Coordinates of C-alpha atoms in Angstrom, one line a residue:
Chain O
M19 CA 0.0 0.0 0.0
A20 CA 1.4 3.4 -1.1
D21 CA 1.8 5.8 1.7
F22 CA 0.9 8.6 -1.2
P23 CA -1.8 7.2 -3.4
V24 CA -1.7 8.2 -7.0
Q25 CA -5.2 8.7 -8.4
F26 CA -5.6 7.1 -11.8
N27 CA -8.5 8.5 -14.2
P28 CA -9.6 5.8 -16.7
A29 CA -11.6 8.4 -18.7
L30 CA -8.3 10.2 -19.5
N31 CA -5.6 7.6 -18.6
Q32 CA -4.1 10.0 -16.5
A33 CA -2.3 9.4 -13.0
R34 CA -2.0 12.3 -10.6
L35 CA -0.5 12.6 -7.4
A36 CA -1.0 15.8 -5.3
G37 CA -1.6 18.0 -8.5
S38 CA 1.1 16.4 -10.5
N39 CA 0.8 14.3 -13.5
M40 CA 2.9 11.1 -13.0
V41 CA 4.0 8.9 -15.8
F42 CA 5.8 5.5 -15.7
H43 CA 9.2 5.4 -17.2
C44 CA 11.9 2.8 -17.1
H45 CA 15.5 3.5 -16.5
Y46 CA 16.5 2.7 -20.2
Y47 CA 14.4 5.7 -21.0
N48 CA 15.2 8.0 -18.1
C49 CA 19.0 7.5 -19.0
A50 CA 18.8 7.6 -22.6
V51 CA 16.7 10.8 -22.5
H52 CA 19.8 12.0 -20.0
K53 CA 22.2 11.1 -22.4
A54 CA 20.5 12.7 -25.4
I55 CA 20.2 16.1 -23.5
E56 CA 23.6 15.8 -22.3
E57 CA 25.1 15.4 -25.9
T58 CA 22.8 18.5 -26.9
L59 CA 23.4 20.8 -24.4
G60 CA 27.1 19.7 -22.8
D61 CA 27.5 21.4 -19.3
Q62 CA 24.5 23.1 -19.3
A63 CA 22.4 20.1 -19.1
T64 CA 23.1 19.5 -15.5
G65 CA 21.6 22.8 -14.5
L66 CA 18.4 22.3 -16.7
F67 CA 18.0 19.0 -15.0
R68 CA 18.5 20.1 -11.5
E69 CA 16.1 22.9 -11.9
T70 CA 13.5 21.1 -13.8
A71 CA 13.4 18.6 -11.2
A72 CA 13.3 21.0 -8.3
A73 CA 10.5 22.9 -9.9
A74 CA 8.3 19.8 -10.4
V75 CA 9.0 18.2 -6.8
R76 CA 8.7 21.7 -5.0
S77 CA 5.3 22.0 -6.7
Q78 CA 4.0 18.5 -5.5
L79 CA 5.6 18.6 -2.0
R80 CA 3.8 22.0 -1.3
H81 CA 0.8 19.9 -1.5
L82 CA 1.9 16.9 0.4
I83 CA 3.8 18.6 3.4
D84 CA 1.8 20.4 5.8
T85 CA 3.2 23.6 7.3
H86 CA 2.3 22.6 10.8
D87 CA 4.6 19.2 10.4
A88 CA 7.8 19.1 12.5
V89 CA 10.9 19.3 10.3
I90 CA 11.6 15.5 10.8
T91 CA 8.1 14.8 9.5
R92 CA 8.5 16.9 6.6
F93 CA 11.9 15.0 5.6
S94 CA 10.3 11.7 6.4
K95 CA 7.4 12.2 3.8
G96 CA 9.8 13.6 1.3
R97 CA 11.8 10.3 1.7
T98 CA 9.0 8.1 1.8
L99 CA 7.6 9.8 -1.5
F100 CA 11.0 9.4 -3.1
Q101 CA 11.3 5.8 -2.3
Q102 CA 7.4 5.2 -3.4
L103 CA 8.0 6.5 -6.9
G104 CA 11.3 4.4 -7.5
F105 CA 13.9 6.8 -7.2
G106 CA 16.0 5.1 -4.7
S107 CA 16.5 5.8 -1.0
F108 CA 18.7 8.5 0.9
D109 CA 19.8 9.4 4.3
A110 CA 19.6 12.9 5.4
Q111 CA 20.5 12.5 9.2
Q112 CA 23.8 14.7 8.7
L113 CA 21.5 17.5 7.5
T114 CA 20.7 20.5 9.6
S115 CA 19.2 23.7 8.5
A116 CA 22.4 25.1 8.0
G117 CA 23.3 22.4 5.2
G118 CA 25.3 19.3 5.3
V119 CA 25.4 16.0 3.6
V120 CA 22.8 13.5 2.2
V121 CA 23.9 9.9 1.3
S122 CA 22.3 7.5 -1.1
N123 CA 23.1 3.9 -1.5
S124 CA 20.5 3.3 -4.0
S125 CA 20.0 5.6 -6.9
H126 CA 17.8 4.8 -9.8
Y127 CA 19.7 7.0 -12.1
A128 CA 23.3 5.7 -10.9
L129 CA 22.2 2.2 -11.2
G130 CA 20.2 2.6 -14.4
W131 CA 23.2 4.3 -16.0
L132 CA 25.9 1.7 -14.7
S133 CA 23.6 -1.0 -16.1
Q134 CA 22.9 0.8 -19.7
Y135 CA 26.3 2.7 -20.3
G136 CA 28.8 1.6 -17.7
I137 CA 31.1 4.0 -15.5
R138 CA 31.1 7.6 -16.3
E139 CA 33.2 10.6 -15.4
T140 CA 30.7 12.9 -13.9
P141 CA 27.9 12.7 -11.5
V142 CA 24.5 11.6 -13.0
C143 CA 22.0 12.1 -10.3
Q144 CA 20.9 15.8 -11.3
F145 CA 17.2 14.8 -10.8
I146 CA 18.2 13.9 -7.1
E147 CA 19.9 17.1 -6.6
G148 CA 16.9 19.0 -7.7
Y149 CA 14.6 16.7 -5.5
L150 CA 16.6 17.4 -2.4
K151 CA 16.8 21.1 -3.3
A152 CA 13.0 21.1 -3.3
L153 CA 12.8 19.1 -0.2
V154 CA 15.1 21.2 1.8
E155 CA 13.4 24.3 0.9
I156 CA 10.1 23.3 2.0
A157 CA 11.4 21.4 5.2
Y158 CA 13.3 24.4 6.4
G159 CA 11.0 27.1 4.9
L160 CA 13.5 28.5 2.7
A161 CA 13.6 30.6 -0.6
P162 CA 14.8 28.5 -3.6
E163 CA 17.8 31.0 -3.9
Q164 CA 18.9 30.0 -0.6
V165 CA 19.4 26.4 -1.3
A166 CA 22.1 24.7 -3.4
V167 CA 22.5 20.9 -3.9
R168 CA 25.5 19.2 -5.6
E169 CA 26.4 15.7 -6.2
T170 CA 30.3 15.1 -5.2
D171 CA 30.4 11.4 -5.4
C172 CA 28.0 9.2 -7.7
M173 CA 27.9 5.4 -8.0
A174 CA 27.9 5.8 -11.6
K175 CA 31.5 7.2 -11.3
G176 CA 32.2 4.2 -9.7
D177 CA 32.1 5.6 -5.9
A178 CA 31.0 3.6 -3.1
N179 CA 27.6 5.8 -2.9
C180 CA 26.0 9.0 -4.0
R181 CA 26.8 11.9 -1.7
F182 CA 25.0 15.3 -2.1
V183 CA 26.5 18.6 -0.4
V184 CA 23.8 20.8 0.6
E185 CA 24.4 24.6 1.1
V186 CA 22.2 27.0 2.8
S187 CA 23.2 30.5 2.1
D188 CA 21.9 32.1 5.3
G189 CA 21.5 29.1 7.5
E190 CA 18.4 30.4 9.3
D191 CA 15.9 28.0 10.3
T192 CA 12.4 29.9 9.8
H193 CA 10.6 27.4 11.6
G194 CA 12.7 27.4 14.9
H195 CA 13.9 24.0 14.7
Chain Z
M15 CA -10.6 -7.6 -31.7
A16 CA -11.0 -9.6 -28.5
I17 CA -9.1 -7.4 -26.1
D18 CA -11.0 -6.0 -23.4
E19 CA -8.9 -2.7 -22.9
N20 CA -11.0 -1.8 -19.9
A21 CA -10.3 -4.6 -18.2
V22 CA -6.7 -4.6 -19.1
V23 CA -6.4 -1.1 -17.8
A24 CA -8.0 -1.8 -14.6
A25 CA -5.8 -4.8 -13.9
C26 CA -2.5 -2.8 -14.7
S27 CA -3.6 0.1 -13.0
H28 CA -3.8 -1.5 -9.8
L29 CA -0.5 -3.7 -10.0
P30 CA 1.5 -2.9 -6.9
L31 CA 4.3 -0.9 -8.7
I32 CA 5.7 1.0 -5.7
G33 CA 9.4 1.3 -4.4
N34 CA 10.8 -1.4 -2.3
E35 CA 13.1 -1.2 0.8
D36 CA 15.8 0.3 -1.6
G37 CA 13.2 2.7 -3.3
L38 CA 13.5 0.7 -6.3
I39 CA 10.8 -0.9 -8.5
P40 CA 12.2 -3.8 -10.3
A41 CA 9.5 -5.1 -12.7
F42 CA 9.3 -6.4 -16.5
G43 CA 13.0 -6.9 -16.5
L44 CA 13.9 -3.3 -15.6
Y45 CA 13.5 -0.7 -13.1
L46 CA 10.4 1.7 -13.3
T47 CA 9.9 5.0 -11.8
R48 CA 6.6 6.7 -11.4
H49 CA 7.9 10.0 -12.7
Y50 CA 7.0 13.6 -13.0
A51 CA 5.6 14.4 -16.4
D52 CA 6.7 18.0 -16.1
F53 CA 10.1 16.9 -15.4
Y54 CA 10.8 15.3 -18.9
N55 CA 8.4 17.8 -20.6
R56 CA 10.4 20.8 -19.4
S57 CA 14.0 19.4 -19.6
S58 CA 13.2 18.0 -23.3
F59 CA 11.4 21.0 -24.5
E60 CA 14.1 23.4 -23.1
A61 CA 17.0 21.5 -24.6
V62 CA 14.9 21.3 -28.0
R63 CA 14.1 25.1 -27.7
Q64 CA 17.9 25.9 -27.1
V65 CA 18.8 23.9 -30.2
E66 CA 16.3 25.7 -32.4
Q67 CA 17.4 29.0 -31.0
Y68 CA 21.1 28.6 -31.3
R69 CA 21.9 25.8 -33.5
P70 CA 18.9 24.9 -35.7
E71 CA 21.0 22.9 -38.1
A72 CA 20.9 20.2 -35.1
I73 CA 17.4 20.0 -34.4
L74 CA 17.0 16.8 -36.4
Q75 CA 19.7 15.1 -34.5
T76 CA 18.4 16.4 -31.3
E77 CA 14.7 14.9 -31.8
A78 CA 16.2 11.7 -32.9
G79 CA 18.0 11.3 -29.7
L80 CA 14.6 11.9 -27.7
I81 CA 12.8 9.6 -30.1
E82 CA 15.5 7.2 -30.0
A83 CA 14.8 7.0 -26.0
G84 CA 11.3 6.6 -26.7
M85 CA 12.2 3.4 -28.7
L86 CA 14.5 2.1 -26.0
C87 CA 11.5 2.6 -23.5
A88 CA 9.2 0.6 -25.9
F89 CA 11.7 -2.2 -26.6
Y90 CA 12.3 -2.9 -22.9
T91 CA 9.2 -1.8 -21.4
F92 CA 6.6 -3.0 -23.8
G93 CA 8.8 -6.1 -24.6
G94 CA 9.2 -6.9 -21.2
I95 CA 5.5 -6.5 -20.4
M96 CA 4.7 -8.9 -23.3
L97 CA 7.1 -11.6 -21.7
S98 CA 6.0 -11.1 -18.4
Q99 CA 3.8 -13.2 -15.9
E100 CA 1.1 -10.5 -15.8
W101 CA 0.7 -10.3 -19.5
E102 CA 0.3 -13.9 -19.6
A103 CA -2.4 -13.9 -16.8
V104 CA -4.3 -10.6 -18.1
V105 CA -3.8 -10.3 -21.6
T106 CA -3.0 -13.7 -23.0
P107 CA -6.3 -15.3 -22.3
M108 CA -8.0 -12.6 -24.5
I109 CA -5.7 -13.1 -27.5
E110 CA -7.4 -14.5 -30.4
S111 CA -5.2 -13.3 -33.5
D112 CA -1.7 -12.0 -33.8
D113 CA -3.3 -8.6 -34.2
D114 CA -4.6 -8.7 -30.7
W115 CA -0.9 -8.3 -29.5
V116 CA -1.3 -4.8 -30.7
Y117 CA -4.5 -4.1 -29.2
G118 CA -3.3 -5.6 -26.0
V119 CA -0.1 -3.6 -25.8
I120 CA -2.1 -0.4 -26.4
A121 CA -4.3 -1.4 -23.9
V122 CA -1.3 -1.8 -21.3
V123 CA 0.2 1.7 -22.6
N124 CA -3.2 3.2 -21.6
S125 CA -2.4 2.3 -17.8
L126 CA 0.9 4.2 -17.7
G127 CA -0.4 7.7 -17.5
W128 CA 0.6 8.6 -20.9
G129 CA -2.8 9.7 -22.0
K130 CA -5.4 7.9 -24.1
W131 CA -4.1 6.0 -26.9
R132 CA -6.2 4.6 -29.7
L133 CA -5.6 2.6 -32.4
E134 CA -7.0 4.0 -35.7
Q135 CA -5.7 1.6 -38.2
L136 CA -3.6 -1.6 -38.2
I137 CA -2.1 -3.2 -41.6
P138 CA -0.2 -6.0 -40.1
G139 CA 3.4 -6.0 -41.0
E140 CA 2.9 -2.6 -43.0
R141 CA 1.2 0.4 -41.1
L142 CA 0.0 1.5 -37.7
E143 CA -1.9 4.5 -37.0
I144 CA -2.6 5.7 -33.4
S145 CA -4.0 8.7 -32.3
I146 CA -3.8 10.2 -28.6
A147 CA -6.4 12.9 -27.5
N148 CA -4.3 13.9 -24.5
S149 CA -0.7 13.0 -24.8
Y150 CA 1.2 14.2 -21.9
E151 CA 3.9 15.4 -24.0
S152 CA 1.6 17.8 -25.9
A153 CA 0.0 18.7 -22.6
G154 CA 3.2 19.9 -21.2
W155 CA 4.1 21.9 -24.0
I156 CA 0.5 23.8 -24.2
G157 CA 0.5 26.4 -21.5
H158 CA 4.2 26.7 -21.4
Y159 CA 5.2 27.4 -24.9
P160 CA 3.6 29.1 -28.0
R161 CA 2.0 27.4 -30.7
S162 CA 4.8 25.0 -32.2
Q163 CA 5.7 24.6 -35.8
R164 CA 6.8 21.1 -35.3
P165 CA 5.4 18.0 -33.6
R166 CA 6.6 17.5 -30.1
C167 CA 5.5 14.0 -28.8
Y168 CA 8.9 12.1 -29.0
L169 CA 8.3 9.5 -26.5
A170 CA 5.1 8.5 -28.4
Q171 CA 6.9 8.5 -31.8
G172 CA 9.3 6.3 -30.3
G173 CA 6.5 4.0 -28.6
C174 CA 4.7 3.5 -31.9
A175 CA 7.9 2.5 -33.9
G176 CA 8.7 0.2 -31.0
I177 CA 5.1 -1.7 -31.0
M178 CA 5.7 -2.3 -34.9
N179 CA 9.2 -3.5 -34.5
L180 CA 8.7 -5.7 -31.4
L181 CA 5.8 -7.6 -33.5
Y182 CA 6.6 -7.2 -37.2
Q183 CA 10.3 -6.6 -37.5
G184 CA 11.1 -8.8 -34.7
D185 CA 8.6 -11.2 -33.3
I186 CA 8.3 -10.9 -29.7
R187 CA 5.9 -14.0 -29.8
Q188 CA 8.7 -16.2 -29.8
A189 CA 10.1 -14.7 -26.5
P190 CA 13.6 -13.4 -27.7
A191 CA 16.0 -12.2 -25.4
L192 CA 15.7 -8.4 -25.0
N193 CA 19.3 -7.1 -25.3
P194 CA 21.1 -4.3 -27.1
D195 CA 22.0 -6.7 -30.2
Y196 CA 18.2 -7.4 -30.6
F197 CA 17.4 -3.9 -30.2
Q198 CA 19.9 -2.9 -33.1
E199 CA 18.6 -5.7 -35.1
I200 CA 14.9 -4.8 -35.1
F201 CA 15.2 -1.1 -34.6
H202 CA 18.2 -0.1 -36.8
S203 CA 18.2 -2.6 -39.9
P204 CA 16.7 -2.1 -43.4
G205 CA 12.8 -2.2 -43.0
S206 CA 12.6 -1.1 -39.3
F207 CA 9.6 0.9 -38.7
R208 CA 9.7 4.6 -38.1
C209 CA 7.0 6.6 -36.9
Q210 CA 5.9 10.3 -38.0
E211 CA 3.7 12.3 -36.0
I212 CA 1.6 13.8 -38.7
A213 CA -0.7 16.0 -36.4
C214 CA 0.0 17.4 -32.9
R215 CA -1.8 19.4 -30.4
T216 CA 1.1 21.6 -29.9
M217 CA 0.5 22.7 -33.4
G218 CA -3.3 23.5 -32.9
D219 CA -4.4 20.1 -34.2
D220 CA -7.4 18.7 -32.1
M221 CA -5.3 15.5 -31.3
C222 CA -2.0 14.0 -32.0
R223 CA -1.6 11.3 -34.8
F224 CA 1.2 8.9 -35.5
V225 CA 1.8 6.8 -38.7
T226 CA 4.3 4.2 -38.5
T227 CA 5.5 2.4 -41.4
R228 CA 8.7 0.9 -42.5
T229 CA 11.8 2.5 -43.5
L230 CA 12.7 2.1 -47.3

């Protein structure tokens, strides 16, 4: 049973979750699109993936996360949704309102890239960067420009896990946690 | 046509496809995600629009990369589904003719959240015409961008070609191994099927229409 049920409309063959259209895609498609856009845009692709992911996730999390939830509950919801949708898992225990590190031992994109194309030289989990950026913004009540997330280690590069450094520009926790 | 599409959609849309303890969805021989339509729409369209603006000579190559991704999706996902126990349990009992494989896989596609696919014409081994009243790709364009001069449903183009290549350039009914060699053999060889989107809602048409035929 999913914690966040997706509503399927058989009249339109559309699936919606908290105001967002959701579509099934496999790792072959996800990684092939990633590769196609990287080949088209070069270095600019990373920023595009990160920002489009953050925008999509931010919009949905605003519906799912209650402003009265404690920070720990907000992160729990964000992590549960992430796992439910098949993106992998992550541990955000080293994260505070001042920033920190998030570690993932299971990343759909890293595992998918490895199985399809093998080791690469640069991180591939820009979608997760965007997801974490949106989650940190909403969990701590921060503006988008205050949060930056960069993947430093990536299993698709051959690293032991994927590590994401979260930087918060002023470090203030507007919710008093 | 013996396929009860409503029954197939109902069965597939209730499959428990949610992440396991590692947050992964292993199914049909691959890993699935239940992804944000907006993410792929905006990523793809922004990339294509940058090419149109700054390197228009590269537009066909860029679109080909996105359509290739759709063909890979069709090969592994549609192919994996047609080889699955779920297909055996839900669709196989309804199949009366070879053509029903096409109706069956389109019924499955209609459970993926991609909009309402409708088979308009099938000439086995020659031609497939599909319409989509509400493709999620066209929906992602409309509202964000001005009326397009080009069709924009790249995934659907790859998907339509994939259906024909799996069934009439290869033969998924013989349960082949789905690997890169077989993909190359049936998608990139003389006579492989390619799809043209001949109408698109992003261009002002009432629905998106796709015609799939063999390459010369």
